Structure formats: C-alpha cells, structure tokens
C-alpha cells in the first residue's frame, strides 16, 4: 500500500468489497481499485482511502477579503492551503493547474505537511484564520477536519472556499470546526451544472441550506460568465434563492469573469451585467451585495442597510476602516450580520 494513503471519512462498505463515498453529491460507488470522480479517493481492498491527506500544493498568507469573505474578521490575514484535485471539472476554472492535476495524469502529491505544521504556520504568520481554498476543500476533507480541530484548540478560525457539493452528512461533520464558508453558486440551471461543471445543481442548494441551518457563516459568490449564467432571469433567480432560502443577510459576491482554461477565449463580463446583478439583488431584498474582480471600478464598502453609514471601508483586499460597535452600526444601532471579532 502506498505510504501516502490515509483512511477516508464518510464511507459505507457495500457488497463485494465495493464502497460508497458519502462525502460529496456524486456519492461515488467504487469497486476495488477504483478512484472517485475527484481522482484522489480510492477503494483499496474494500476500504476507502484518500491520497490527498497532508499533500499540500499551495500555502500562502492572504487577506481574508481575497476569499472573498467580507463579513468575517475584516482586515485580518488567513493562512490559505490547498491539496491537488477537485470533484468538479469546471471549464472556466481559474486554478485548473492544481484542481485538475490528478485527473490530467499529474501527481497528486504535494509537500508532506501535518495539521500541527499548518496551525503552527498560521500562528507564526499571525493569521486569525486558516482558509482551505484554491482547489476544493472537500477533496482534502480529512486534513481540513484534523487541522480545523487543532486550530480551534489554539483560538484560530477556519474557513472553506467551496463549490458547495458536500452532503448533509459532511456538513454535519465539519460544522463544529468550520466558522465561515464562501460557496460558489455557479449557475441556477441544472443543465449548466451538468454541461459546464460536470455536476448537478440540487446538491449545491441542499448544501447551502444545511450550512445555514448548522450555524456556519455563509457568503455566496457567483462568477458571472458571458453566455453561461448571465441572463437577467437567472441572476434574479439566484438573488431570490439567497434571500428566501438562506436569508436576506447572506452576502452575495457577483464576480467578473476573465477567460481561463477551456474558456480562455470567452470575453470578460461587461461591468453593466454586474451592475444589473446588483440591482436584481437589491430588488430581491438582499442587504449586502458586492461586485468582485473589478477593483476600483465599483463600491466595495459595507454599508448599513438601515442608515447607509459606511461600516467597512475597503478597496480591493485592503480594509481602511471598520466602524462597528459590538457588531452594530455606530450611528443607528442596526445589528450587522457577520463574525466581526
């Protein structure tokens, strides 16, 4: 057995040494030797194993605003880590070199790193949180869980940047150590998910509802891709889903697309389309909507939804001022949802 293998969580043994992985919405059924769609989880002798445990391919210190998380510890730094692999195959992936690496025949191994080493690095760099990001944290779930548990013991928060394909069982498992998550709601059409992401829409919606119910701080991002998910009808439906099913307080980040991977020739999202999404969000009743990937061209500040006072003054990833008193507007006293300290 290769020495990089680690027991995988959330699996069920079935007949003839097959196993069912219950980590994500694919729920892969694997015969002996088979890999899951993620290309990092494998049935080894009737036991589900993961190749991604401790195999770190990226580690950086980022502003928390880069995730993006705007209502979570603004102005702080987050140690950001990733392992290779993904359970999606998005044709516009901006990190495809590492997310698709195992699927494209490249090595899944990174630099062997333990949870203690990750938490120690976060402390050494004075990071308030650890972000599991760049690829899909679900595929290195076991490492995230162990690291997150240790981080909490040392007063460090944990964040996912995720495609939101976790099963309810996975959400229930990770929620006690997960403080915040930004979920990419990539479209609101199942056929788009099947064609462009090679996944399905419903598990993402179910995951988002489960995260909110579990008390995890949730923010949503939609990368607006011309010709894929940029119609007024679809953007409006996303806004109404967030407002009605998740809550009007959930921030929505609508981000500008720039061509990449298999869609490198697709033009950037017109600024007017992002502005349309913001108007539709306001009409749906969302309190907080932000445009991303257009630094300096749009207002990225957090305003009080009651009196419009500037509460978090930010430009790009830089926070210039935070004007909150115990999570409330300093002028009118309105409670501003988020995790501020």
XYZ file of C-alpha atoms in Angstrom:
341
model
C 0.000 0.000 0.000
C 1.424 3.438 -0.902
C 2.575 5.311 2.176
C 0.671 8.460 1.183
C -2.718 6.816 1.774
C -4.919 7.811 4.696
C -8.247 6.417 5.853
C -11.106 8.395 4.330
C -14.083 9.629 6.310
C -17.771 9.233 5.469
C -17.819 5.955 3.560
C -20.056 2.895 3.711
C -18.935 -0.654 2.911
C -21.162 -2.456 0.408
C -21.278 -5.881 -1.225
C -18.276 -7.458 -2.984
C -15.814 -5.075 -1.305
C -17.339 -2.044 -3.012
C -17.599 1.174 -1.027
C -19.874 4.191 -1.221
C -18.253 7.581 -0.651
C -20.699 9.899 1.126
C -18.533 12.995 1.145
C -19.970 14.876 -1.834
C -23.034 14.890 -4.031
C -21.523 12.463 -6.542
C -21.750 9.686 -3.913
C -19.365 7.541 -5.949
C -19.746 3.772 -5.710
C -16.276 2.307 -6.086
C -15.138 -1.213 -6.799
C -11.745 -2.444 -5.589
C -9.007 -0.227 -7.021
C -11.417 2.378 -8.380
C -10.910 6.113 -7.897
C -13.760 8.549 -7.318
C -14.605 11.395 -9.668
C -12.276 13.576 -7.578
C -9.324 11.329 -8.560
C -7.914 11.354 -5.009
C -10.204 8.929 -3.121
C -9.746 5.237 -3.854
C -11.154 1.875 -2.832
C -8.147 -0.067 -1.530
C -9.092 -3.614 -0.610
C -12.651 -2.668 0.285
C -11.635 0.352 2.378
C -11.949 3.950 1.178
C -8.621 5.791 1.265
C -7.540 9.305 0.346
C -4.340 10.271 -1.461
C -4.606 13.954 -0.524
C -4.022 13.869 3.242
C -1.192 16.227 4.119
C -0.192 16.684 0.478
C -0.114 20.479 0.298
C 0.447 22.021 -3.142
C -0.165 25.649 -2.136
C 0.299 27.619 1.075
C 0.061 31.405 1.193
C -0.905 34.198 3.549
C -3.870 36.102 2.076
C -6.178 38.882 3.210
C -9.461 37.297 4.257
C -11.125 39.624 1.723
C -9.492 37.597 -1.086
C -11.653 34.518 -0.369
C -13.899 36.610 -0.608
C -15.274 36.888 2.925
C -16.385 40.451 3.684
C -18.337 39.893 6.916
C -15.742 37.730 8.639
C -12.830 39.214 10.610
C -12.282 42.121 8.171
C -8.723 43.317 7.759
C -7.165 40.089 9.061
C -4.852 37.621 7.331
C -5.647 33.979 6.631
C -3.225 31.119 6.057
C -4.522 29.607 2.812
C -3.800 26.000 1.856
C -4.767 23.525 -0.861
C -4.237 19.947 -1.968
C -4.465 18.880 -5.611
C -7.763 17.715 -7.056
C -11.436 18.614 -7.368
C -14.799 16.896 -7.626
C -15.882 19.356 -10.354
C -14.489 19.839 -13.863
C -15.421 23.476 -14.476
C -14.490 24.538 -17.977
C -13.651 28.060 -16.756
C -11.611 27.034 -13.694
C -9.063 29.681 -12.725
C -6.942 27.232 -10.706
C -7.115 24.332 -13.143
C -3.368 23.632 -12.971
C -3.816 22.250 -9.441
C -7.537 21.447 -9.285
C -7.415 19.200 -12.366
C -3.867 17.933 -11.844
C -4.690 14.357 -10.723
C -7.382 13.988 -13.394
C -4.969 15.104 -16.124
C -2.398 12.498 -15.153
C -0.205 14.689 -12.990
C 0.948 13.806 -9.492
C -1.445 14.385 -6.610
C 1.416 14.541 -4.113
C 2.457 17.859 -2.682
C 4.701 18.771 0.217
C 4.010 16.461 3.150
C 2.539 18.695 5.858
C 0.879 17.800 9.155
C -2.046 19.589 10.819
C 0.313 20.748 13.566
C 2.674 22.274 11.000
C -0.218 24.101 9.336
C -1.529 25.509 12.609
C 1.988 26.471 13.685
C 2.459 28.337 10.401
C -0.799 30.218 10.974
C 0.399 31.262 14.417
C 3.861 32.231 13.155
C 2.347 34.469 10.465
C -0.152 35.974 12.928
C -3.137 34.702 10.952
C -6.575 34.887 12.543
C -7.835 32.003 10.419
C -6.916 29.126 8.150
C -8.610 29.001 4.741
C -8.985 25.747 2.841
C -9.146 27.108 -0.674
C -7.732 27.349 -4.237
C -8.976 23.827 -5.059
C -12.000 22.164 -3.399
C -11.581 21.585 0.356
C -13.983 18.655 0.243
C -11.320 16.578 -1.504
C -8.911 17.081 1.408
C -11.713 16.889 3.968
C -9.825 14.701 6.457
C -6.864 17.077 6.591
C -9.208 20.058 6.928
C -11.098 18.359 9.758
C -7.974 17.423 11.713
C -6.332 20.798 11.120
C -9.537 22.656 11.929
C -9.945 20.805 15.215
C -6.399 21.674 16.264
C -6.797 25.270 15.066
C -9.894 25.760 17.232
C -7.994 24.473 20.246
C -5.496 27.286 19.652
C -8.055 30.024 19.004
C -7.714 30.103 15.216
C -10.821 30.177 13.000
C -11.441 28.008 9.915
C -12.870 28.938 6.509
C -13.761 26.978 3.385
C -13.929 28.333 -0.145
C -16.043 25.644 -1.739
C -18.234 24.582 -4.631
C -20.831 23.573 -2.053
C -21.128 19.930 -3.095
C -20.829 18.487 0.417
C -23.510 16.036 1.501
C -25.645 16.892 4.550
C -23.625 14.259 6.423
C -20.371 16.023 5.504
C -21.793 19.392 6.580
C -22.865 17.927 9.916
C -19.364 16.500 10.418
C -17.367 19.619 9.545
C -19.701 22.276 11.005
C -18.328 22.143 14.585
C -14.883 23.243 13.348
C -15.961 25.404 10.386
C -16.566 29.067 11.174
C -17.212 30.509 7.714
C -17.582 29.438 4.119
C -17.838 31.107 0.753
C -19.783 28.879 -1.626
C -19.612 29.288 -5.383
C -23.173 29.112 -6.680
C -22.040 28.821 -10.266
C -25.415 28.868 -12.019
C -29.096 28.271 -11.377
C -29.699 25.780 -14.180
C -29.117 22.064 -13.704
C -28.221 21.615 -17.366
C -25.459 24.225 -16.970
C -24.074 22.381 -13.967
C -24.117 19.098 -15.892
C -22.605 20.544 -19.071
C -20.027 23.023 -17.725
C -19.208 21.776 -14.210
C -19.979 18.042 -14.721
C -22.099 18.074 -11.579
C -25.694 18.851 -10.539
C -27.402 21.903 -9.073
C -29.628 20.370 -6.377
C -26.828 19.102 -4.096
C -25.385 22.627 -4.025
C -28.706 24.136 -2.969
C -29.139 21.437 -0.311
C -25.612 22.039 0.979
C -26.174 25.785 1.265
C -29.362 25.276 3.254
C -27.609 22.767 5.522
C -24.688 25.135 6.173
C -27.010 27.960 7.203
C -29.019 25.604 9.420
C -25.783 24.402 11.055
C -24.850 27.944 12.041
C -21.831 28.337 9.756
C -21.348 31.905 8.497
C -22.148 31.726 4.757
C -21.308 34.057 1.898
C -22.123 33.229 -1.730
C -20.146 34.003 -4.885
C -21.359 33.787 -8.466
C -18.773 34.161 -11.209
C -20.851 35.735 -13.973
C -19.758 34.110 -17.237
C -20.986 35.582 -20.547
C -23.295 33.165 -22.331
C -23.353 30.727 -19.405
C -25.204 32.260 -16.445
C -25.537 35.971 -17.232
C -29.210 36.359 -18.122
C -31.304 38.727 -16.024
C -33.737 35.876 -15.358
C -31.093 33.536 -13.959
C -29.294 36.191 -11.922
C -32.622 37.233 -10.445
C -33.428 33.642 -9.518
C -30.102 33.296 -7.703
C -30.776 36.502 -5.777
C -34.254 35.324 -4.768
C -32.940 31.903 -3.707
C -30.362 33.523 -1.427
C -32.909 35.928 0.056
C -35.722 33.424 0.527
C -33.880 30.186 1.343
C -30.681 31.352 3.035
C -31.577 34.767 4.390
C -31.521 38.395 3.299
C -28.417 38.895 5.437
C -26.270 36.483 3.381
C -23.732 38.477 1.329
C -23.690 37.830 -2.423
C -20.486 38.453 -4.372
C -21.034 38.772 -8.126
C -17.646 38.447 -9.769
C -16.328 39.402 -13.159
C -15.142 36.557 -15.371
C -11.803 36.593 -17.152
C -11.119 33.860 -19.709
C -9.301 30.769 -18.467
C -8.794 27.032 -19.017
C -11.189 25.716 -21.700
C -12.976 29.082 -21.939
C -9.898 31.249 -22.414
C -11.435 32.917 -25.487
C -14.635 33.976 -23.712
C -14.676 37.766 -23.208
C -14.734 39.352 -19.739
C -18.076 40.043 -18.102
C -19.363 43.521 -19.016
C -19.486 45.794 -15.993
C -23.110 46.537 -16.897
C -24.015 42.883 -16.284
C -22.559 43.022 -12.777
C -24.440 46.238 -12.106
C -27.626 44.521 -13.302
C -26.998 41.665 -10.861
C -26.583 44.172 -8.035
C -29.901 45.828 -8.886
C -31.647 42.463 -9.024
C -30.159 41.576 -5.638
C -31.485 44.771 -4.118
C -34.917 44.131 -5.640
C -34.861 40.637 -4.096
C -34.224 42.204 -0.697
C -30.589 41.231 -0.164
C -28.877 43.528 2.323
C -25.303 43.060 1.138
C -24.155 42.640 -2.463
C -20.639 43.146 -3.772
C -19.008 43.183 -7.204
C -15.717 41.297 -7.465
C -12.713 41.272 -9.816
C -13.332 44.921 -10.729
C -11.285 46.660 -8.046
C -11.541 50.428 -8.150
C -14.497 50.460 -10.546
C -17.288 49.674 -8.083
C -18.139 50.422 -4.470
C -16.880 47.531 -2.318
C -17.712 49.089 1.027
C -20.114 47.559 3.537
C -22.938 49.993 4.243
C -25.508 49.914 6.996
C -28.739 48.633 5.390
C -30.713 50.964 7.657
C -28.927 54.344 7.539
C -26.268 53.798 4.809
C -23.331 54.664 7.067
C -20.023 53.232 5.810
C -19.261 50.385 8.211
C -16.321 48.697 6.487
C -14.314 50.914 4.163
C -12.452 48.628 1.759
C -10.809 48.927 -1.638
C -9.910 45.612 -3.213
C -8.353 43.489 -0.499
C -7.428 46.477 1.665
C -9.604 47.455 4.635
C -9.081 51.094 5.533
C -11.518 51.376 8.425
C -14.082 49.346 10.387
C -16.822 51.359 12.091
C -18.738 48.775 14.090
C -19.520 48.667 17.794
C -20.194 45.132 19.039
C -21.467 44.159 15.593
C -23.786 47.152 15.314
C -23.850 50.341 13.288
C -22.290 53.100 15.349
C -24.890 55.616 14.147
C -28.283 53.900 14.220
C -27.550 50.729 16.210
C -28.633 48.337 13.443
C -27.281 44.805 14.000
C -24.936 43.912 11.127
C -24.742 40.198 10.485
C -21.304 38.596 10.372
C -18.422 37.385 12.527
C -16.572 40.574 13.310
C -14.166 39.513 16.072
